[in-house]
XYZ file of C-alpha atoms in Angstrom:
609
model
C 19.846 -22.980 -55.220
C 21.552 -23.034 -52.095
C 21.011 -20.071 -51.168
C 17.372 -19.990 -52.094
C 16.748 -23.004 -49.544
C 18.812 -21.123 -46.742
C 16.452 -18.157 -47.327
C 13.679 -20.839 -47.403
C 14.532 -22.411 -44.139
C 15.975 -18.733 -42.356
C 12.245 -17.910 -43.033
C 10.398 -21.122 -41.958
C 12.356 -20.582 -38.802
C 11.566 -16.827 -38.305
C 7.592 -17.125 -39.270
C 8.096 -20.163 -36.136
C 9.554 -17.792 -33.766
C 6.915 -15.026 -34.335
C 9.032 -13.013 -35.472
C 8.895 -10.560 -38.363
C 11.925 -9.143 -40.409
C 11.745 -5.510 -39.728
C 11.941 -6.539 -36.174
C 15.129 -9.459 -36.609
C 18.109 -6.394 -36.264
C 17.269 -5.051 -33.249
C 16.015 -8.587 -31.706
C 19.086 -10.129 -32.059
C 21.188 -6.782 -30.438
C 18.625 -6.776 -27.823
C 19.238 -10.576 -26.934
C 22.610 -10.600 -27.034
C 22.759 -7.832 -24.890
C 20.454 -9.688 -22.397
C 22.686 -12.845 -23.213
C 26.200 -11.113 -22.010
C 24.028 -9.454 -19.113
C 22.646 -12.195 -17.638
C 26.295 -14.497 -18.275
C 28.182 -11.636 -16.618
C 25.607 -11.688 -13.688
C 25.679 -15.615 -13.006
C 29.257 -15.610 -12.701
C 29.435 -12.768 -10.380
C 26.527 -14.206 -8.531
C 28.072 -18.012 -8.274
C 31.597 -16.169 -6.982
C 30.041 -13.821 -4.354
C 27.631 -16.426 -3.144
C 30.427 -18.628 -2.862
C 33.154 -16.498 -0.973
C 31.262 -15.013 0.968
C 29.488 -18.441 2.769
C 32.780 -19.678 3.074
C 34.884 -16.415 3.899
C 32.486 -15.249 6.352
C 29.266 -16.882 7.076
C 26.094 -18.322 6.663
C 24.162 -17.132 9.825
C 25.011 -13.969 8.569
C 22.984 -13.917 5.632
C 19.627 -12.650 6.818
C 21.622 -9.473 8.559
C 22.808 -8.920 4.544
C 19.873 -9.155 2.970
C 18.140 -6.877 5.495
C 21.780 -5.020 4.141
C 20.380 -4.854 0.539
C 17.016 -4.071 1.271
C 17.790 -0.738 3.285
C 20.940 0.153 0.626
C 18.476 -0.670 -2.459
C 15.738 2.119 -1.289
C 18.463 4.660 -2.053
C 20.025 2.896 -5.287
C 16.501 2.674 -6.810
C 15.951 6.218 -5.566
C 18.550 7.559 -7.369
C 18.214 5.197 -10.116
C 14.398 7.391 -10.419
C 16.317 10.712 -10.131
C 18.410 9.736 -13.241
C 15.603 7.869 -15.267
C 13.654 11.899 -15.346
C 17.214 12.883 -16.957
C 18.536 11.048 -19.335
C 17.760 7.958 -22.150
C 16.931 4.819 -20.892
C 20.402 3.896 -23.117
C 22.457 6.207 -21.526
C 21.860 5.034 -18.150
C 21.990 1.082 -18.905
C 25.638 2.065 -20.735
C 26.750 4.348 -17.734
C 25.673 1.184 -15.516
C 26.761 -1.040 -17.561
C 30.400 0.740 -17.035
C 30.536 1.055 -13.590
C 29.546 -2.441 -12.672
C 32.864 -3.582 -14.535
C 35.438 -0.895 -13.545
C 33.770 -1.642 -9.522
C 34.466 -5.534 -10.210
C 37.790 -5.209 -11.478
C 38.309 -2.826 -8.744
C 37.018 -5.345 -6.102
C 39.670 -8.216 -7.701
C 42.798 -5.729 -7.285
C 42.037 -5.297 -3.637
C 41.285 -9.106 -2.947
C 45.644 -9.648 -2.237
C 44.678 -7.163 0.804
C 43.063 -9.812 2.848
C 39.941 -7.667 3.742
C 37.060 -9.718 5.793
C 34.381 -7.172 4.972
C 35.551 -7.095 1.235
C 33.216 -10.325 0.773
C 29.955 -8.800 2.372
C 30.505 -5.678 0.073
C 30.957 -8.013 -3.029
C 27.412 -9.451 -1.651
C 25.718 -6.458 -1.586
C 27.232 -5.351 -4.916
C 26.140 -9.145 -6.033
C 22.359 -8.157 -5.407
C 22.469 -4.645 -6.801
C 23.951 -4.657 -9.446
C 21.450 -7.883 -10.742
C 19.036 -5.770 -9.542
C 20.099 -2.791 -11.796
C 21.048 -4.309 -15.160
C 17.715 -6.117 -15.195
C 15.652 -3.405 -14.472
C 17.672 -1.202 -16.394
C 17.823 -3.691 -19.594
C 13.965 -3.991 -19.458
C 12.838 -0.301 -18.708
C 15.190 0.339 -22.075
C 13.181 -2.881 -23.594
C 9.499 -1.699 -22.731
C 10.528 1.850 -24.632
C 11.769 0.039 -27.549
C 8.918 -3.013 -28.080
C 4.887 -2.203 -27.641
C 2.632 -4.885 -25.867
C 2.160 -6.982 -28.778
C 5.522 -7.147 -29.778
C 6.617 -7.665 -26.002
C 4.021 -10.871 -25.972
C 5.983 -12.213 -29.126
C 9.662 -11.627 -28.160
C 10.239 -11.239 -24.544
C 10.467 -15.017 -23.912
C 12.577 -15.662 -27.241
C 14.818 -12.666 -25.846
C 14.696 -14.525 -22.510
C 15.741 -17.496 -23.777
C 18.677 -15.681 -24.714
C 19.158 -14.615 -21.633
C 18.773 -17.859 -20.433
C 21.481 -19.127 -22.893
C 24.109 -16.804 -21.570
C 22.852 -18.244 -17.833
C 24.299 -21.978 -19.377
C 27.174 -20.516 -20.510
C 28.192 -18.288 -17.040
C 27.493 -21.446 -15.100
C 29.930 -23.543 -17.174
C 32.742 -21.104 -16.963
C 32.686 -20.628 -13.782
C 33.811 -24.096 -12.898
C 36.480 -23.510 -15.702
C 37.669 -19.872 -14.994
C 38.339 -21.342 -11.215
C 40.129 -24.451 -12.460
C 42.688 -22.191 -14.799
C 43.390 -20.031 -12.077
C 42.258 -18.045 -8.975
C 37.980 -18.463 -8.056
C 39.058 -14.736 -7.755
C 40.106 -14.342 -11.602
C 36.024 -14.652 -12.342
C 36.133 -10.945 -11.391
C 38.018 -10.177 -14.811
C 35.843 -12.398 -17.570
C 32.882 -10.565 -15.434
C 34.457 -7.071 -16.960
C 34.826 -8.639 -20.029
C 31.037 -9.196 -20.798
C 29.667 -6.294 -18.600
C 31.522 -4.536 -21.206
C 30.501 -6.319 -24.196
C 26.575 -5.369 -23.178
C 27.757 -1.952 -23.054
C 28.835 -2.392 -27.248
C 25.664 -3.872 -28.086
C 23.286 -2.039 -25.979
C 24.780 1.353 -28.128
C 24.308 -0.948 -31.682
C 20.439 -1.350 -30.759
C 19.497 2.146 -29.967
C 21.413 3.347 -32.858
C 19.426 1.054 -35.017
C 16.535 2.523 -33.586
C 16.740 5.539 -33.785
C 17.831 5.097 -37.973
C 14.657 3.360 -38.556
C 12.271 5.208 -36.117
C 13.645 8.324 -35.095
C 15.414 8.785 -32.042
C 12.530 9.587 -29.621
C 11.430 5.831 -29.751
C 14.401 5.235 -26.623
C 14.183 8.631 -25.747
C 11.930 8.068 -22.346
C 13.080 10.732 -20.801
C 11.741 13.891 -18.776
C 13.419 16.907 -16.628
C 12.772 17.501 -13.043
C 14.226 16.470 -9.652
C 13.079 12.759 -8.096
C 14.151 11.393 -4.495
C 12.596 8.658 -2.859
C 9.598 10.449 -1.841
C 9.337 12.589 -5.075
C 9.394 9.577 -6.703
C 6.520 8.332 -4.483
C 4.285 11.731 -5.251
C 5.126 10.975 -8.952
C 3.545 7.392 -8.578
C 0.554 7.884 -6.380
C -1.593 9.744 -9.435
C -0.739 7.130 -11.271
C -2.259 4.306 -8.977
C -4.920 7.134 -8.355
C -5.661 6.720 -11.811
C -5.052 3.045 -12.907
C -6.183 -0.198 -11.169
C -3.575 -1.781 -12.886
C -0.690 -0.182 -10.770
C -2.395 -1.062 -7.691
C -2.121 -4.658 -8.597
C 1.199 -4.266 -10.085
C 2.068 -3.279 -6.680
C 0.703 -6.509 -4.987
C 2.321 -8.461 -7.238
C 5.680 -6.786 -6.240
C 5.210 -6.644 -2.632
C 3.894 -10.488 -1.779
C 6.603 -12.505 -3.730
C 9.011 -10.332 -2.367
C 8.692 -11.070 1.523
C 8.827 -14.538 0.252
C 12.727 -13.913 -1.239
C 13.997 -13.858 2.002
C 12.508 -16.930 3.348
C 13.138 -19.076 0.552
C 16.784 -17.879 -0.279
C 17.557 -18.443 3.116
C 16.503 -22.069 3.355
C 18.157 -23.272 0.343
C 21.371 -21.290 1.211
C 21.354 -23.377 4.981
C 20.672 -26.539 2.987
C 23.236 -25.586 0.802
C 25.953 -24.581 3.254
C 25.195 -27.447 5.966
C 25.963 -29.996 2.768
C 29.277 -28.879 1.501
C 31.813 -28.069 3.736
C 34.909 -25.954 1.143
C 35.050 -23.708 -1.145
C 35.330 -25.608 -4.553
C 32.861 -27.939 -4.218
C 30.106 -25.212 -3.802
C 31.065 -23.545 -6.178
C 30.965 -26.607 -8.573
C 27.498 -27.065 -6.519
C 26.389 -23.458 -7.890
C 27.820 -24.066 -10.991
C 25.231 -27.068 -11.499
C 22.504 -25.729 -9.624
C 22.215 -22.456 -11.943
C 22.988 -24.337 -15.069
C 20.218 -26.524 -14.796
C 18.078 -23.685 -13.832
C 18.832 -22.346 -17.190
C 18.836 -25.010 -19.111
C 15.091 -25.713 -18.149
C 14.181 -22.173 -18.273
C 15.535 -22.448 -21.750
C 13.655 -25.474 -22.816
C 10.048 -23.466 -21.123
C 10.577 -20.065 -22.700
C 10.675 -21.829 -25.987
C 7.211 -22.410 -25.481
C 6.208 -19.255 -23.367
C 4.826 -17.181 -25.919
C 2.769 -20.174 -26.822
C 1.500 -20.015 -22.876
C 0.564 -16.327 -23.056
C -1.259 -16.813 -26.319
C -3.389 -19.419 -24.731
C -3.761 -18.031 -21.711
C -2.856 -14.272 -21.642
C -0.326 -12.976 -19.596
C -2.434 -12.914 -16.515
C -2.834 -16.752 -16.736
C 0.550 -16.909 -16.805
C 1.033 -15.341 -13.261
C -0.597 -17.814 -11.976
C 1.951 -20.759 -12.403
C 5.084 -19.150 -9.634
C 2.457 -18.467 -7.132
C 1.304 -22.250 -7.366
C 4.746 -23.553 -7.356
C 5.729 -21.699 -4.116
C 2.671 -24.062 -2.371
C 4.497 -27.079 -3.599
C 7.652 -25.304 -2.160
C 6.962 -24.791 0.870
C 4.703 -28.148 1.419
C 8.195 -29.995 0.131
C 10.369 -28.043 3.008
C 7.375 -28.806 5.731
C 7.724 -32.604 4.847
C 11.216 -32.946 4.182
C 14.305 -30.094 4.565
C 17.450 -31.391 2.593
C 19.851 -30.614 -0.080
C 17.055 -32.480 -2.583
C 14.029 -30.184 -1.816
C 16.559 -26.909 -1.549
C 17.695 -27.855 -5.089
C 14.003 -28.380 -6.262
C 12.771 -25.290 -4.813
C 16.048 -22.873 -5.640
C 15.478 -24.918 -9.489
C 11.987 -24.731 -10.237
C 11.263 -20.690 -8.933
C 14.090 -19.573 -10.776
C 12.914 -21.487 -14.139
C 9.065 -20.521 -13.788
C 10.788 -16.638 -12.894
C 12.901 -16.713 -15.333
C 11.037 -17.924 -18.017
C 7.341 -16.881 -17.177
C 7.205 -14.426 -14.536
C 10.055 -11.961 -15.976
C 8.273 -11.705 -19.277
C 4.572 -11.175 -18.777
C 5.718 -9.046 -15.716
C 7.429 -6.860 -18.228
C 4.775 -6.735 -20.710
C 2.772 -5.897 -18.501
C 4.459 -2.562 -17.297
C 4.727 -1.942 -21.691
C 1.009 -1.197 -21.016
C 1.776 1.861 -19.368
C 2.777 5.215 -21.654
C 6.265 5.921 -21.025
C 5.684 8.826 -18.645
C 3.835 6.759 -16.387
C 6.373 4.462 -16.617
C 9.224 6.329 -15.700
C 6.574 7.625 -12.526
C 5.761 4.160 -11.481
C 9.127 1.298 -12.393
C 11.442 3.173 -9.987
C 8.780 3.174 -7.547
C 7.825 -0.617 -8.349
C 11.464 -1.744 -8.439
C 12.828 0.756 -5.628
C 10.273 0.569 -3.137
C 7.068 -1.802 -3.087
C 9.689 -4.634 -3.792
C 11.938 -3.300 -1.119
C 9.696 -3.214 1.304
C 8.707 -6.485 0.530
C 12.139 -8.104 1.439
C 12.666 -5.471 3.961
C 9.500 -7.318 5.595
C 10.663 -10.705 4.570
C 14.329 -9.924 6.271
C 13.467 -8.890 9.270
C 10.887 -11.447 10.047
C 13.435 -13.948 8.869
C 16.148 -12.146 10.932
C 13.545 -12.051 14.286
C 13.205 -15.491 14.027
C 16.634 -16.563 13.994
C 17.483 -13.805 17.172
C 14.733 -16.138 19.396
C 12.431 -12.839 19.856
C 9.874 -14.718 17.895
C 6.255 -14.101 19.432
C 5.214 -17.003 19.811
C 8.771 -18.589 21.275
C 11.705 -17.769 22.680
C 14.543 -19.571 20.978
C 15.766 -19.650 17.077
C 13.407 -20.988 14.804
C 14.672 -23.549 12.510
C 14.766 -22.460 8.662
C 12.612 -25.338 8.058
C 9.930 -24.201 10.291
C 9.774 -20.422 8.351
C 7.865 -22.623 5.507
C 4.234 -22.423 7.048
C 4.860 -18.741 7.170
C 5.487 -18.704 3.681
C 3.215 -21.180 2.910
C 0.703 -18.738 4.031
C 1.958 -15.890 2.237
C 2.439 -17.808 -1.239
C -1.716 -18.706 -1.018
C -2.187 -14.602 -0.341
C 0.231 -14.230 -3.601
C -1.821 -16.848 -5.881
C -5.106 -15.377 -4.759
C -4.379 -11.479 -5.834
C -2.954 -13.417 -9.155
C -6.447 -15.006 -9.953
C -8.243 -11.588 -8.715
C -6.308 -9.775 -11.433
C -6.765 -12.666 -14.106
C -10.306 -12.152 -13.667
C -10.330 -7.727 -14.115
C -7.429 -8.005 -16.201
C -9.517 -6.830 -19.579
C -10.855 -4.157 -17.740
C -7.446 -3.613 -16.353
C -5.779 -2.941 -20.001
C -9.138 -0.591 -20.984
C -8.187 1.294 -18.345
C -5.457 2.245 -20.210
C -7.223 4.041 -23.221
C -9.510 5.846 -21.029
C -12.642 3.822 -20.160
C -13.980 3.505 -16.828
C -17.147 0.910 -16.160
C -18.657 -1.226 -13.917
C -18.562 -4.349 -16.774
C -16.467 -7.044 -16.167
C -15.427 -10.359 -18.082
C -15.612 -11.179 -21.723
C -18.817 -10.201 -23.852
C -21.414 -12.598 -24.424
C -23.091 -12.410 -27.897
C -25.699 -14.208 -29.652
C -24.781 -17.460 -31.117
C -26.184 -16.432 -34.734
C -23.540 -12.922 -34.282
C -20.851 -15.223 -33.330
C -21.880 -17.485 -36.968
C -21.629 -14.606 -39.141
C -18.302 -13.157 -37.397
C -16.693 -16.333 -37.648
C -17.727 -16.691 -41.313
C -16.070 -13.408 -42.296
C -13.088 -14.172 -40.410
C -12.635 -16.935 -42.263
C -12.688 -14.812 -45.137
C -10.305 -12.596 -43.759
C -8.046 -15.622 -42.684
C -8.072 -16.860 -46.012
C -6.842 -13.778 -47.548
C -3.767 -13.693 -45.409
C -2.720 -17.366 -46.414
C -3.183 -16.598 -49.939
C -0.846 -13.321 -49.232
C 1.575 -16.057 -48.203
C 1.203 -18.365 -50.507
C 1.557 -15.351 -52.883
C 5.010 -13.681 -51.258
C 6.777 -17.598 -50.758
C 6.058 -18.394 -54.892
C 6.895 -14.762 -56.444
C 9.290 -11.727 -55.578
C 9.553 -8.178 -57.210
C 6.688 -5.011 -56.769
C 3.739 -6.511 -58.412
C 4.127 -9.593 -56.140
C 4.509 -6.828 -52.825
C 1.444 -4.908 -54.243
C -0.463 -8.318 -54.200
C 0.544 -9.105 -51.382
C -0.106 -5.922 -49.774
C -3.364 -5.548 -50.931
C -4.876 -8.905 -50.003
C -3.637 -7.547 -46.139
C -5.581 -4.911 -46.421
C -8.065 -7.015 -47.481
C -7.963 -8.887 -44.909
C -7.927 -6.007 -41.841
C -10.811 -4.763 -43.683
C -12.876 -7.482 -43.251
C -11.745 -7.716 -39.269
C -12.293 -4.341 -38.697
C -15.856 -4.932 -40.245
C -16.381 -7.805 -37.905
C -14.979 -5.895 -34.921
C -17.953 -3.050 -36.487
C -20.900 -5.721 -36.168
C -19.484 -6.950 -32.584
C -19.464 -3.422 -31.068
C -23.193 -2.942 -32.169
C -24.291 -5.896 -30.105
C -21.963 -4.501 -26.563
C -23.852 -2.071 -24.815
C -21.295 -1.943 -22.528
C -19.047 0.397 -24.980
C -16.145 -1.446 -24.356
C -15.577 -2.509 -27.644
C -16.490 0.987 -28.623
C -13.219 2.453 -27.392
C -11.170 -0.402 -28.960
C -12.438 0.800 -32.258
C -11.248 4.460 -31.308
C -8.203 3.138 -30.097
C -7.415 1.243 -33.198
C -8.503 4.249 -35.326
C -6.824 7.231 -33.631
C -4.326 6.327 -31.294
C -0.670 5.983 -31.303
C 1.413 2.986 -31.901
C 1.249 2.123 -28.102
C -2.634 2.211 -27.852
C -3.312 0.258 -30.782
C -1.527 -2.446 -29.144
C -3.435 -2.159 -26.364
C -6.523 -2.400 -27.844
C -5.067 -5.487 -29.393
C -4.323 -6.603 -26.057
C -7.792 -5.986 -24.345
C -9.661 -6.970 -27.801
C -8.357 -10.409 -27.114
C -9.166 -10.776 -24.314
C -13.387 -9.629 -24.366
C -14.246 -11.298 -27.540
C -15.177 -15.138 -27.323
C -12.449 -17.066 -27.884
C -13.507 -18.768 -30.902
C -13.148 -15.081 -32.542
C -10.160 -13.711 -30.659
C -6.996 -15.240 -32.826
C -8.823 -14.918 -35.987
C -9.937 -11.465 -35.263
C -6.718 -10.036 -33.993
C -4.290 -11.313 -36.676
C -6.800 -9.979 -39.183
C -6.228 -6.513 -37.660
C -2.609 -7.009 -37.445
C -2.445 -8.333 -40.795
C -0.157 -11.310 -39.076
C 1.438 -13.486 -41.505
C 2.807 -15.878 -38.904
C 0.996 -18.614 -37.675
C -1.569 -19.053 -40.290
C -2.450 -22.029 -42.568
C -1.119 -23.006 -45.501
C -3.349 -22.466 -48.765
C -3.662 -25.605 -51.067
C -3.728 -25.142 -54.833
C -2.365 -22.701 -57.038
C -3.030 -18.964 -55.815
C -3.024 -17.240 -58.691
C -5.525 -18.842 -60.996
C -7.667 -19.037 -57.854
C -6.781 -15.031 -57.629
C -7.527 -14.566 -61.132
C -11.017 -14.804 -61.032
C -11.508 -13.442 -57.838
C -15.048 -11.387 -57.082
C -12.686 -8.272 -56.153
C -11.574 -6.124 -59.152
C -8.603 -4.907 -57.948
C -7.178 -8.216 -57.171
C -7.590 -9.223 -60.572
C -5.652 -6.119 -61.950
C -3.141 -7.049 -59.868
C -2.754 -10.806 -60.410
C -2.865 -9.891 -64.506
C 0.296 -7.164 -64.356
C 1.950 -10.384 -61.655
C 1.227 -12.940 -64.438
C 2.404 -10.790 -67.325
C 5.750 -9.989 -65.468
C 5.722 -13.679 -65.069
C 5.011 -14.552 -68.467
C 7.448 -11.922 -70.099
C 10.262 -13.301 -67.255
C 9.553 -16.983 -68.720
C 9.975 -15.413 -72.654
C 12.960 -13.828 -71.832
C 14.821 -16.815 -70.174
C 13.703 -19.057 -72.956
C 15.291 -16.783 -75.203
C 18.269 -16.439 -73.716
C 18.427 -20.485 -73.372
C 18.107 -20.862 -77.273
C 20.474 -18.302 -77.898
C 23.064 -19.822 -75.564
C 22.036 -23.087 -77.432
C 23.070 -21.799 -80.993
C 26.040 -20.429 -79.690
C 26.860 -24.048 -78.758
C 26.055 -25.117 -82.110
């Protein structure tokens, strides 16, 4: 019995997450990965910032992340030369390798007393960040479709987020026991542990999918400017990728600005070593902690919203940013601003951002990511740096001495209203945007509008369709064995019949033919487009018929309601024929399981006797 309610609640808790048991193995490798990953990447981050404010310098920080922006165009370069050939796994583990042996390297030559030791642990700070989360999600978008990346992105996030909260409470603790320099060695430790797990998920893979599914790769030569030639047909070809590209370019002039404001707030407030780095140890956990408590919820934001509405929210909060550094610069607004981007980033941005590039096939992926990641955002902080840098020199145009970091924020003020307007432009194209993807090419824009007595008789035989699934529910939580599966099984099929009949009537009434090549989509393409269409059926159909319609098609389980009564008498004298059939051989297997127990209880009772 106790096990039965463990398996009771195990599965009230998985049908709450969204998640669906074929998918648990390879979630749970996938987010512990992410978990060790982003714990190994807050400690190193919390004991670079650290050493190298104090060890060297704050007014040097806009000449270092000029630094990174020049050194990353040749990382991500590369980084595109080795995505054409080899796995997306092999890669992340060969990354994944050398960002540990390089740390432990780093702590052995610490003894030597090197000044320029703590601008190269910077620099290594930012790139390798950089790398294991591009890395970690290029690997993630081959593994997950679109539909799957809208339900567990932010619940793998979230484990992200939890090894965030636990990196920024041992750093504090790792410092105490010994050396702040011993943080180098539990970094190798969990680099490494990502490694293990990262090799458990694609072997899992490839057992239950073949091992193409992480395969992603393609032969050829790529440099920075091959890798440019590779990406230009594809933002030829796709409006998507042209956006994709504004929405890596604007944020990123903005890094510079903003991480150079809360770093002089930070660094004008505490004056040694140990109490920044307790500072940084509080300042990230809470970061995490709320992106935790948001991502919970994020898949709940995209489903209301779509994943264009949620691009919407980091662009807004930078306005409130940089109004709160134009009214007051201190340690209170650096901590809000610092907080509140890397929550809304962490927990909203990161995930539709990456489901987003799943909409791409794999080859244009592996065209466009390196070229995303490598150069558009590059350039962006390469523009963000050196205005940030001219500023501070006294060259600025319009004066002639240093410019306070707290007047940079009408500059980026400016540049965060550019950002939030490209967000809305996109929100508004975006299901022409994800059409674009499965070949159709229009001048339509916007949902479709369709006569209330169409949107009646949809609703009507959605309802039906809905209805279906909770009985399927109801069935699979009351009975277990093959007739019970078969039941089950065929009242889903049920069920994306009568959606895909809807989704028949709807496309009769679009002359637009947008709906027309959702249908084809759904009928004839690959795993990949069929989530698309998914994706871009949701959003053209009113919303009244979107969930309802979608889930049908799916045959989703999750998130429907509960149906009252008792199923199977109601299923017994259902209008379809074949549901009948298949409740009888359910209730005989039933019946002849209640006979034999019964006899087996009166035998045990004259044995007693």
């Amino acid at each position: 019995m106790t096990h039965e309610n463990f398996q009771h609640k195990s599965s009230i808790l998985i049908d709450w997450l969204g998640l669906r048991r074929d998918e648990l193995q390879v979630f749970v490798l996938a987010t512990l990965a992410l978990l060790c990953i982003t714990a190994s990447n807050v400690l190193f981050g919390n004991y670079a910032e650290t050493t190298f404010l104090k060890r060297f310098g704050v007014h040097f920080l806009p000449t270092m992340i000029l630094i990174n922006a020049v050194v990353t165009f040749f990382v991500m370069s590369r980084v595109g030369r080795w995505l054409t050939r080899m796995s997306g796994q092999t890669l992340l583990s060969r990354t994944l390798v050398f960002c540990a042996l390089s740390a432990a390297l780093v702590r052995l030559m610490v003894p030597l007393g090197w000044p320029l030791l703590y601008p190269l642990v910077y620099v290594m700070k930012s790139q390798y960040e950089l790398l294991l989360v591009f890395l970690f999600w290029n690997l993630a978008n081959q593994v997950f479709s679109t539909r799957q990346s809208k339900r567990m992105f932010p619940l793998m996030v979230s484990g992200g987020l939890v090894g965030g909260i636990g990196g920024s409470v041992a750093t504090p603790l790792v410092a105490r026991l010994g050396s702040v320099d011993n943080i180098l060695w539990v970094y190798l430790g969990g680099v490494l542990s990502a490694t293990v797990l990262i090799r458990l998920m694609t072997r899992t893979v490839r057992a239950a999918a073949g091992a193409e599914k992480v395969s992603g790769k393609e032969h050829g030569r790529s440099s920075l400017f091959a890798g440019m030639r590779q990406a230009l047909p594809v933002m030829r070809r796709s409006h998507l990728a042209r956006w994709l590209v504004l929405l890596a370019l604007i944020p990123n002039i903005l890094i510079p600005l903003l991480n150079y404001q809360v770093s002089f707030a930070v660094d004008m407030t505490y004056a040694n070593e140990s109490t920044m780095l307790g500072f940084y140890s509080f300042y990230r956990g809470a970061q995490f902690v709320l992106a935790l408590l948001v991502s919970l919820f994020a898949g709940r934001i995209y489903a209301r919203f779509g994943l264009s509405g949620g691009l919407l929210v980091h662009p807004f909060n930078y306005l409130l940013i940089f109004v709160g550094f134009m009214l007051q610069f201190d340690i209170f607004t650096a901590v809000y601003a610092g907080i509140s981007s890397g929550v809304i980033r962490r927990a909203i941005q990161t995930p539709a951002r990456a489901a987003l590039n799943g909409l791409f096939s794999d080859e244009q992926r592996v065209a466009l990511m390196p070229f995303l990641r490598g150069v558009v955002v590059r350039v962006g902080i390469l523009i963000g740096a050196v205005f940030v840098l001219i500023c501070q020199s006294g060259y600025f145009v319009v004066c002639r001495f240093p410019l306070h970091p707290q007047n940079l924020a009408p500059f980026g003020f400016g540049f965060a209203l550019l950002w939030l307007m490209v967000a809305l432009r996109m929100k508004k194209h975006y299901p022409e945007l994800v059409l674009e993807t499965l070949g159709w090419y229009g001048p339509e824009r916007g949902r479709i509008n369709f006569a209330p007595e169409v949107v009646r008789a949809a609703r009507k035989k959605l309802f039906l369709a809905r209805r279906r699934l909770a009985q399927a529910v109801a069935v699979g939580q009351q009975n277990d064995g093959v007739h019970a599966d078969r039941l089950v099984e065929h009242l889903r099929d049920t069920a994306a019949r009568l959606a895909f009949e809807v989704l028949c009537e709807l496309e009769n009434w679009d002359s637009s033919g947008r709906l027309r090549t959702v249908r084809e989509a759904l009928q004839g393409g690959d795993a990949r487009h069929r989530a698309n269409a998914l994706e871009a059926l949701e959003q053209l159909v009113p919303h009244s018929l979107a969930y309802g319609l979608v889930r049908g098609l799916e045959k989703d389980l999750q998130g429907g309601w509960s149906y009252p009564g008792p199923v199977l008498q109601v299923l017994a004298v259902d209008d379809d024929q074949t549901t009948r059939e298949l409740v009888r051989c359910l209730l005989g297997r039933v019946a002849d399981g209640q006979e034999a127990s019964a006899g087996r209880s009166s035998a045990t009772g004259s044995m007693v006797n």
